[in-house]
PDB file of C-alpha atoms in Angstrom:
ATOM      1  CA  MET A 554       0.000   0.000   0.000  1.00 54.00           C
ATOM      2  CA  ASP A 555       1.309   3.401  -0.893  1.00 60.00           C
ATOM      3  CA  ASN A 556       1.975   5.927   1.812  1.00 77.00           C
ATOM      4  CA  LEU A 557      -1.275   7.915   1.704  1.00 84.00           C
ATOM      5  CA  SER A 558      -1.897  11.332   3.185  1.00 90.00           C
ATOM      6  CA  PRO A 559      -4.703  11.744   5.742  1.00 90.00           C
ATOM      7  CA  ILE A 560      -6.865  13.423   3.086  1.00 92.00           C
ATOM      8  CA  ALA A 561      -6.298  10.524   0.680  1.00 92.00           C
ATOM      9  CA  TRP A 562      -7.269   8.078   3.438  1.00 92.00           C
ATOM     10  CA  ALA A 563     -10.393  10.130   4.197  1.00 93.00           C
ATOM     11  CA  LEU A 564     -11.467  10.231   0.545  1.00 93.00           C
ATOM     12  CA  ARG A 565     -10.738   6.574  -0.156  1.00 94.00           C
ATOM     13  CA  PRO A 566     -14.157   5.328   1.071  1.00 95.00           C
ATOM     14  CA  LEU A 567     -15.815   7.733  -1.373  1.00 95.00           C
ATOM     15  CA  LYS A 568     -13.885   6.086  -4.215  1.00 95.00           C
ATOM     16  CA  ARG A 569     -15.052   2.698  -2.925  1.00 95.00           C
ATOM     17  CA  TYR A 570     -18.590   4.110  -2.514  1.00 93.00           C
ATOM     18  CA  ALA A 571     -20.755   0.984  -2.324  1.00 93.00           C
ATOM     19  CA  GLU A 572     -18.079  -1.685  -2.022  1.00 95.00           C
ATOM     20  CA  PHE A 573     -19.094  -3.946   0.857  1.00 96.00           C
ATOM     21  CA  SER A 574     -16.594  -6.718   0.157  1.00 94.00           C
ATOM     22  CA  GLY A 575     -12.934  -6.668   0.999  1.00 94.00           C
ATOM     23  CA  ARG A 576     -11.163  -5.001   3.891  1.00 96.00           C
ATOM     24  CA  SER A 577     -10.440  -1.467   5.114  1.00 95.00           C
ATOM     25  CA  SER A 578      -7.613  -0.492   7.404  1.00 93.00           C
ATOM     26  CA  ARG A 579      -7.967   1.487  10.607  1.00 94.00           C
ATOM     27  CA  ALA A 580      -6.456   4.511   8.859  1.00 93.00           C
ATOM     28  CA  GLU A 581      -9.085   4.458   6.117  1.00 95.00           C
ATOM     29  CA  PHE A 582     -11.964   4.049   8.582  1.00 96.00           C
ATOM     30  CA  TRP A 583     -10.885   6.620  11.179  1.00 96.00           C
ATOM     31  CA  TRP A 584      -9.735   9.307   8.729  1.00 96.00           C
ATOM     32  CA  PHE A 585     -13.093   9.003   6.935  1.00 97.00           C
ATOM     33  CA  PHE A 586     -14.902   9.151  10.277  1.00 97.00           C
ATOM     34  CA  LEU A 587     -12.958  12.318  11.208  1.00 97.00           C
ATOM     35  CA  PHE A 588     -13.738  13.822   7.779  1.00 96.00           C
ATOM     36  CA  MET A 589     -17.465  13.187   8.320  1.00 96.00           C
ATOM     37  CA  MET A 590     -17.443  14.652  11.850  1.00 96.00           C
ATOM     38  CA  ILE A 591     -15.651  17.816  10.676  1.00 96.00           C
ATOM     39  CA  LEU A 592     -18.040  18.155   7.734  1.00 95.00           C
ATOM     40  CA  TYR A 593     -21.100  17.738   9.974  1.00 94.00           C
ATOM     41  CA  ALA A 594     -19.695  20.200  12.544  1.00 94.00           C
ATOM     42  CA  VAL A 595     -19.030  22.848   9.877  1.00 94.00           C
ATOM     43  CA  MET A 596     -22.521  22.381   8.419  1.00 91.00           C
ATOM     44  CA  TYR A 597     -24.083  22.546  11.878  1.00 90.00           C
ATOM     45  CA  PHE A 598     -22.261  25.733  12.879  1.00 90.00           C
ATOM     46  CA  PHE A 599     -23.029  27.339   9.516  1.00 85.00           C
ATOM     47  CA  PHE A 600     -26.688  26.353   9.933  1.00 84.00           C
ATOM     48  CA  ILE A 601     -26.881  27.747  13.492  1.00 85.00           C
ATOM     49  CA  GLY A 602     -25.022  30.912  12.466  1.00 82.00           C
ATOM     50  CA  SER A 603     -27.352  31.645   9.565  1.00 77.00           C
ATOM     51  CA  LEU A 604     -30.365  30.816  11.715  1.00 76.00           C
ATOM     52  CA  MET A 605     -29.206  33.172  14.458  1.00 78.00           C
ATOM     53  CA  SER A 606     -28.449  35.887  11.900  1.00 75.00           C
ATOM     54  CA  ALA A 607     -31.920  35.596  10.406  1.00 71.00           C
ATOM     55  CA  ALA A 608     -33.481  35.569  13.881  1.00 71.00           C
ATOM     56  CA  MET A 609     -31.572  38.706  14.957  1.00 73.00           C
ATOM     57  CA  THR A 610     -32.867  40.655  11.956  1.00 71.00           C
ATOM     58  CA  GLN A 611     -36.459  40.002  13.010  1.00 69.00           C
ATOM     59  CA  ALA A 612     -36.035  40.289  16.794  1.00 62.00           C
ATOM     60  CA  ASP A 613     -38.850  42.869  17.105  1.00 62.00           C
ATOM     61  CA  THR A 614     -41.561  40.705  15.581  1.00 63.00           C
ATOM     62  CA  GLU A 615     -43.092  37.720  17.312  1.00 65.00           C
ATOM     63  CA  ALA A 616     -43.738  35.485  14.317  1.00 64.00           C
ATOM     64  CA  PRO A 617     -40.797  33.821  12.569  1.00 62.00           C
ATOM     65  CA  SER A 618     -39.791  35.630   9.406  1.00 66.00           C
ATOM     66  CA  VAL A 619     -39.542  34.171   5.965  1.00 69.00           C
ATOM     67  CA  GLY A 620     -35.732  34.404   6.311  1.00 64.00           C
ATOM     68  CA  VAL A 621     -35.703  32.164   9.383  1.00 68.00           C
ATOM     69  CA  LEU A 622     -38.039  29.647   7.786  1.00 71.00           C
ATOM     70  CA  GLY A 623     -35.996  29.757   4.569  1.00 73.00           C
ATOM     71  CA  ALA A 624     -32.735  29.175   6.462  1.00 70.00           C
ATOM     72  CA  VAL A 625     -34.211  26.195   8.281  1.00 75.00           C
ATOM     73  CA  GLY A 626     -35.674  24.752   5.090  1.00 79.00           C
ATOM     74  CA  ILE A 627     -32.684  25.201   2.799  1.00 81.00           C
ATOM     75  CA  PHE A 628     -30.036  24.098   5.274  1.00 83.00           C
ATOM     76  CA  GLY A 629     -32.214  21.277   6.567  1.00 83.00           C
ATOM     77  CA  ILE A 630     -32.625  19.884   3.070  1.00 89.00           C
ATOM     78  CA  PHE A 631     -28.919  20.364   2.352  1.00 89.00           C
ATOM     79  CA  MET A 632     -27.887  18.559   5.550  1.00 89.00           C
ATOM     80  CA  ILE A 633     -30.257  15.657   4.829  1.00 91.00           C
ATOM     81  CA  LEU A 634     -28.890  15.333   1.282  1.00 95.00           C
ATOM     82  CA  VAL A 635     -25.277  15.292   2.545  1.00 95.00           C
ATOM     83  CA  TRP A 636     -26.197  12.704   5.186  1.00 93.00           C
ATOM     84  CA  LEU A 637     -27.903  10.534   2.551  1.00 95.00           C
ATOM     85  CA  ALA A 638     -24.925  10.871   0.188  1.00 95.00           C
ATOM     86  CA  LEU A 639     -22.509   9.734   2.921  1.00 96.00           C
ATOM     87  CA  LEU A 640     -24.720   6.982   4.349  1.00 95.00           C
ATOM     88  CA  VAL A 641     -23.755   4.234   1.892  1.00 96.00           C
ATOM     89  CA  PRO A 642     -19.972   4.819   2.002  1.00 97.00           C
ATOM     90  CA  SER A 643     -20.017   5.075   5.807  1.00 96.00           C
ATOM     91  CA  ILE A 644     -21.859   1.751   6.124  1.00 96.00           C
ATOM     92  CA  ALA A 645     -19.584   0.186   3.491  1.00 97.00           C
ATOM     93  CA  VAL A 646     -16.361   1.290   5.207  1.00 97.00           C
ATOM     94  CA  GLY A 647     -17.748   0.060   8.543  1.00 97.00           C
ATOM     95  CA  VAL A 648     -18.465  -3.361   7.058  1.00 97.00           C
ATOM     96  CA  ARG A 649     -15.024  -3.520   5.429  1.00 97.00           C
ATOM     97  CA  ARG A 650     -13.399  -2.484   8.718  1.00 97.00           C
ATOM     98  CA  LEU A 651     -15.182  -5.371  10.474  1.00 97.00           C
ATOM     99  CA  HIS A 652     -13.961  -7.653   7.690  1.00 97.00           C
ATOM    100  CA  ASP A 653     -10.411  -6.507   8.411  1.00 96.00           C
ATOM    101  CA  THR A 654     -10.791  -7.799  11.979  1.00 96.00           C
ATOM    102  CA  ASN A 655     -12.150 -11.076  10.536  1.00 95.00           C
ATOM    103  CA  ARG A 656     -15.729 -10.356  11.660  1.00 96.00           C
ATOM    104  CA  SER A 657     -18.896 -10.433   9.601  1.00 96.00           C
ATOM    105  CA  GLY A 658     -20.465  -7.191   8.437  1.00 95.00           C
ATOM    106  CA  TRP A 659     -23.656  -8.415  10.076  1.00 96.00           C
ATOM    107  CA  TRP A 660     -22.297  -7.021  13.340  1.00 96.00           C
ATOM    108  CA  LEU A 661     -23.130  -3.619  11.879  1.00 96.00           C
ATOM    109  CA  GLY A 662     -26.296  -4.918  10.209  1.00 95.00           C
ATOM    110  CA  GLY A 663     -27.478  -6.285  13.551  1.00 95.00           C
ATOM    111  CA  TYR A 664     -27.036  -2.870  15.111  1.00 96.00           C
ATOM    112  CA  PHE A 665     -29.215  -1.252  12.444  1.00 95.00           C
ATOM    113  CA  LEU A 666     -31.876  -3.966  12.850  1.00 95.00           C
ATOM    114  CA  LEU A 667     -31.856  -3.426  16.616  1.00 94.00           C
ATOM    115  CA  TYR A 668     -32.153   0.318  16.012  1.00 93.00           C
ATOM    116  CA  ALA A 669     -35.218  -0.217  13.790  1.00 94.00           C
ATOM    117  CA  VAL A 670     -36.873  -2.314  16.521  1.00 93.00           C
ATOM    118  CA  TYR A 671     -35.994   0.369  19.077  1.00 91.00           C
ATOM    119  CA  LEU A 672     -37.597   3.121  16.970  1.00 91.00           C
ATOM    120  CA  ALA A 673     -40.728   1.030  16.379  1.00 90.00           C
ATOM    121  CA  MET A 674     -41.088   0.359  20.102  1.00 87.00           C
ATOM    122  CA  LEU A 675     -40.395   3.985  21.018  1.00 84.00           C
ATOM    123  CA  PHE A 676     -42.938   5.394  18.568  1.00 85.00           C
ATOM    124  CA  GLY A 677     -45.417   2.692  19.598  1.00 82.00           C
ATOM    125  CA  SER A 678     -45.177   3.626  23.271  1.00 79.00           C
ATOM    126  CA  ILE A 679     -45.396   7.347  22.492  1.00 78.00           C
ATOM    127  CA  GLY A 680     -48.385   6.701  20.224  1.00 78.00           C
ATOM    128  CA  SER A 681     -50.240   4.741  22.912  1.00 75.00           C
ATOM    129  CA  MET A 682     -49.557   7.507  25.457  1.00 75.00           C
ATOM    130  CA  MET A 683     -50.875  10.133  23.045  1.00 78.00           C
ATOM    131  CA  THR A 684     -53.963   8.041  22.275  1.00 79.00           C
ATOM    132  CA  SER A 685     -54.646   7.595  25.976  1.00 74.00           C
ATOM    133  CA  ALA A 686     -54.206  11.329  26.602  1.00 74.00           C
ATOM    134  CA  ALA A 687     -56.510  12.251  23.712  1.00 77.00           C
ATOM    135  CA  ALA A 688     -59.198   9.821  24.869  1.00 77.00           C
ATOM    136  CA  GLY A 689     -58.914  11.080  28.437  1.00 72.00           C
ATOM    137  CA  THR A 690     -58.845   7.576  29.881  1.00 69.00           C
ATOM    138  CA  GLY A 691     -56.583   7.455  32.910  1.00 64.00           C
ATOM    139  CA  ASP A 692     -52.994   8.547  33.282  1.00 64.00           C
ATOM    140  CA  PRO A 693     -51.239   8.685  29.880  1.00 60.00           C
ATOM    141  CA  SER A 694     -47.888   7.781  31.458  1.00 60.00           C
ATOM    142  CA  GLN A 695     -49.354   4.437  32.579  1.00 62.00           C
ATOM    143  CA  ALA A 696     -50.731   3.575  29.130  1.00 54.00           C
ATOM    144  CA  ALA A 697     -47.424   2.290  27.782  1.00 61.00           C
ATOM    145  CA  GLY A 698     -45.460   1.762  30.980  1.00 66.00           C
ATOM    146  CA  GLY A 699     -44.275  -1.771  30.189  1.00 74.00           C
ATOM    147  CA  MET A 700     -43.515  -0.990  26.567  1.00 76.00           C
ATOM    148  CA  PHE A 701     -41.625   2.151  27.558  1.00 75.00           C
ATOM    149  CA  GLY A 702     -39.569   0.183  30.095  1.00 80.00           C
ATOM    150  CA  LEU A 703     -38.654  -2.420  27.472  1.00 86.00           C
ATOM    151  CA  THR A 704     -37.724   0.396  25.097  1.00 85.00           C
ATOM    152  CA  MET A 705     -35.339   1.848  27.677  1.00 85.00           C
ATOM    153  CA  VAL A 706     -33.748  -1.573  28.296  1.00 90.00           C
ATOM    154  CA  LEU A 707     -33.327  -1.979  24.539  1.00 92.00           C
ATOM    155  CA  GLY A 708     -31.745   1.490  24.388  1.00 91.00           C
ATOM    156  CA  LEU A 709     -29.220   0.461  27.052  1.00 95.00           C
ATOM    157  CA  LEU A 710     -28.504  -2.732  25.119  1.00 95.00           C
ATOM    158  CA  MET A 711     -27.902  -0.658  21.973  1.00 94.00           C
ATOM    159  CA  PHE A 712     -25.464   1.545  23.906  1.00 96.00           C
ATOM    160  CA  VAL A 713     -23.436  -1.524  24.939  1.00 97.00           C
ATOM    161  CA  TYR A 714     -23.635  -2.847  21.355  1.00 96.00           C
ATOM    162  CA  ALA A 715     -22.307   0.495  20.017  1.00 96.00           C
ATOM    163  CA  ILE A 716     -19.358   0.371  22.416  1.00 97.00           C
ATOM    164  CA  THR A 717     -18.639  -3.176  21.240  1.00 97.00           C
ATOM    165  CA  LEU A 718     -18.594  -1.983  17.616  1.00 97.00           C
ATOM    166  CA  ILE A 719     -16.219   0.870  18.517  1.00 97.00           C
ATOM    167  CA  VAL A 720     -13.879  -1.630  20.175  1.00 97.00           C
ATOM    168  CA  PHE A 721     -13.990  -3.809  17.039  1.00 97.00           C
ATOM    169  CA  TYR A 722     -13.194  -0.763  14.873  1.00 97.00           C
ATOM    170  CA  CYS A 723     -10.196   0.053  17.096  1.00 96.00           C
ATOM    171  CA  LEU A 724      -8.714  -3.441  17.018  1.00 95.00           C
ATOM    172  CA  PRO A 725      -5.897  -4.125  14.564  1.00 94.00           C
ATOM    173  CA  GLY A 726      -6.802  -6.102  11.488  1.00 93.00           C
ATOM    174  CA  THR A 727      -5.583  -9.611  10.886  1.00 92.00           C
ATOM    175  CA  THR A 728      -2.109  -9.782   9.405  1.00 90.00           C
ATOM    176  CA  GLY A 729      -2.104 -11.261   5.934  1.00 89.00           C
ATOM    177  CA  PRO A 730      -5.141 -12.517   4.070  1.00 91.00           C
ATOM    178  CA  ASN A 731      -8.288 -13.608   5.892  1.00 93.00           C
ATOM    179  CA  ARG A 732     -11.643 -14.982   4.672  1.00 94.00           C
ATOM    180  CA  TYR A 733     -12.675 -11.492   3.465  1.00 94.00           C
ATOM    181  CA  GLY A 734      -9.659 -10.692   1.335  1.00 92.00           C
ATOM    182  CA  ASP A 735      -6.059  -9.557   1.325  1.00 92.00           C
ATOM    183  CA  ASP A 736      -4.463  -7.386   3.977  1.00 89.00           C
ATOM    184  CA  PRO A 737      -5.230  -3.711   3.156  1.00 87.00           C
ATOM    185  CA  TYR A 738      -1.609  -2.853   3.995  1.00 81.00           C
ATOM    186  CA  GLY A 739      -0.354  -5.481   1.593  1.00 76.00           C
ATOM    187  CA  THR A 740       2.373  -7.973   2.364  1.00 65.00           C
ATOM    188  CA  LYS A 741       4.948  -5.391   3.457  1.00 58.00           C
ATOM    189  CA  ASP A 742       6.675  -5.634   6.765  1.00 53.00           C
ATOM    190  CA  LEU A 743       4.772  -3.769   9.512  1.00 51.00           C
ATOM    191  CA  ASP A 744       7.845  -1.650  10.231  1.00 54.00           C
ATOM    192  CA  GLN A 745       7.612  -0.256   6.702  1.00 53.00           C
ATOM    193  CA  VAL A 746       3.927   0.576   7.127  1.00 48.00           C
ATOM    194  CA  PHE A 747       4.117   2.200  10.560  1.00 51.00           C
ATOM    195  CA  GLY A 748       7.764   3.289  10.543  1.00 46.00           C
TER     196      GLY A 748
END
């Protein structure tokens, strides 16, 4: 593997956009992760800054101005489009990183499936509380008490699962080829790679 700069490592998953097979090194995964976090932080601060600027220009009126609503709408759509554009390569590099540690990509798939169940349970418990409140039958907080408790336990389980995935992402990959492909650093001596 050539000696890549941090920017080249960060852009490599975009070149391998929807490639779920093979392996990715720690450098490729973490530089891409840092690139995404910086991009999201810049977008967030730009969004908040423009929102605050639009809000300051209409401080005397009580209703939100067209500028504030426009800033929220335009930047909200832009942020969603960027997130959608980076979703596939971020999942793909996560799967390849798990492959590098000789683990199945279903570790990440399992997390997303668990997350879908969590959201369904959360919205189900909120929906039953809202229905109970609208009907006026008893205490709305008691309407989905058991379901809400299970949702919180599932949320704690997801937190532990996420920490497990982070540990897997931090572990060194297997040296040499494994069942998912060749070593992303090639067959060079490790002193040449990290020296």
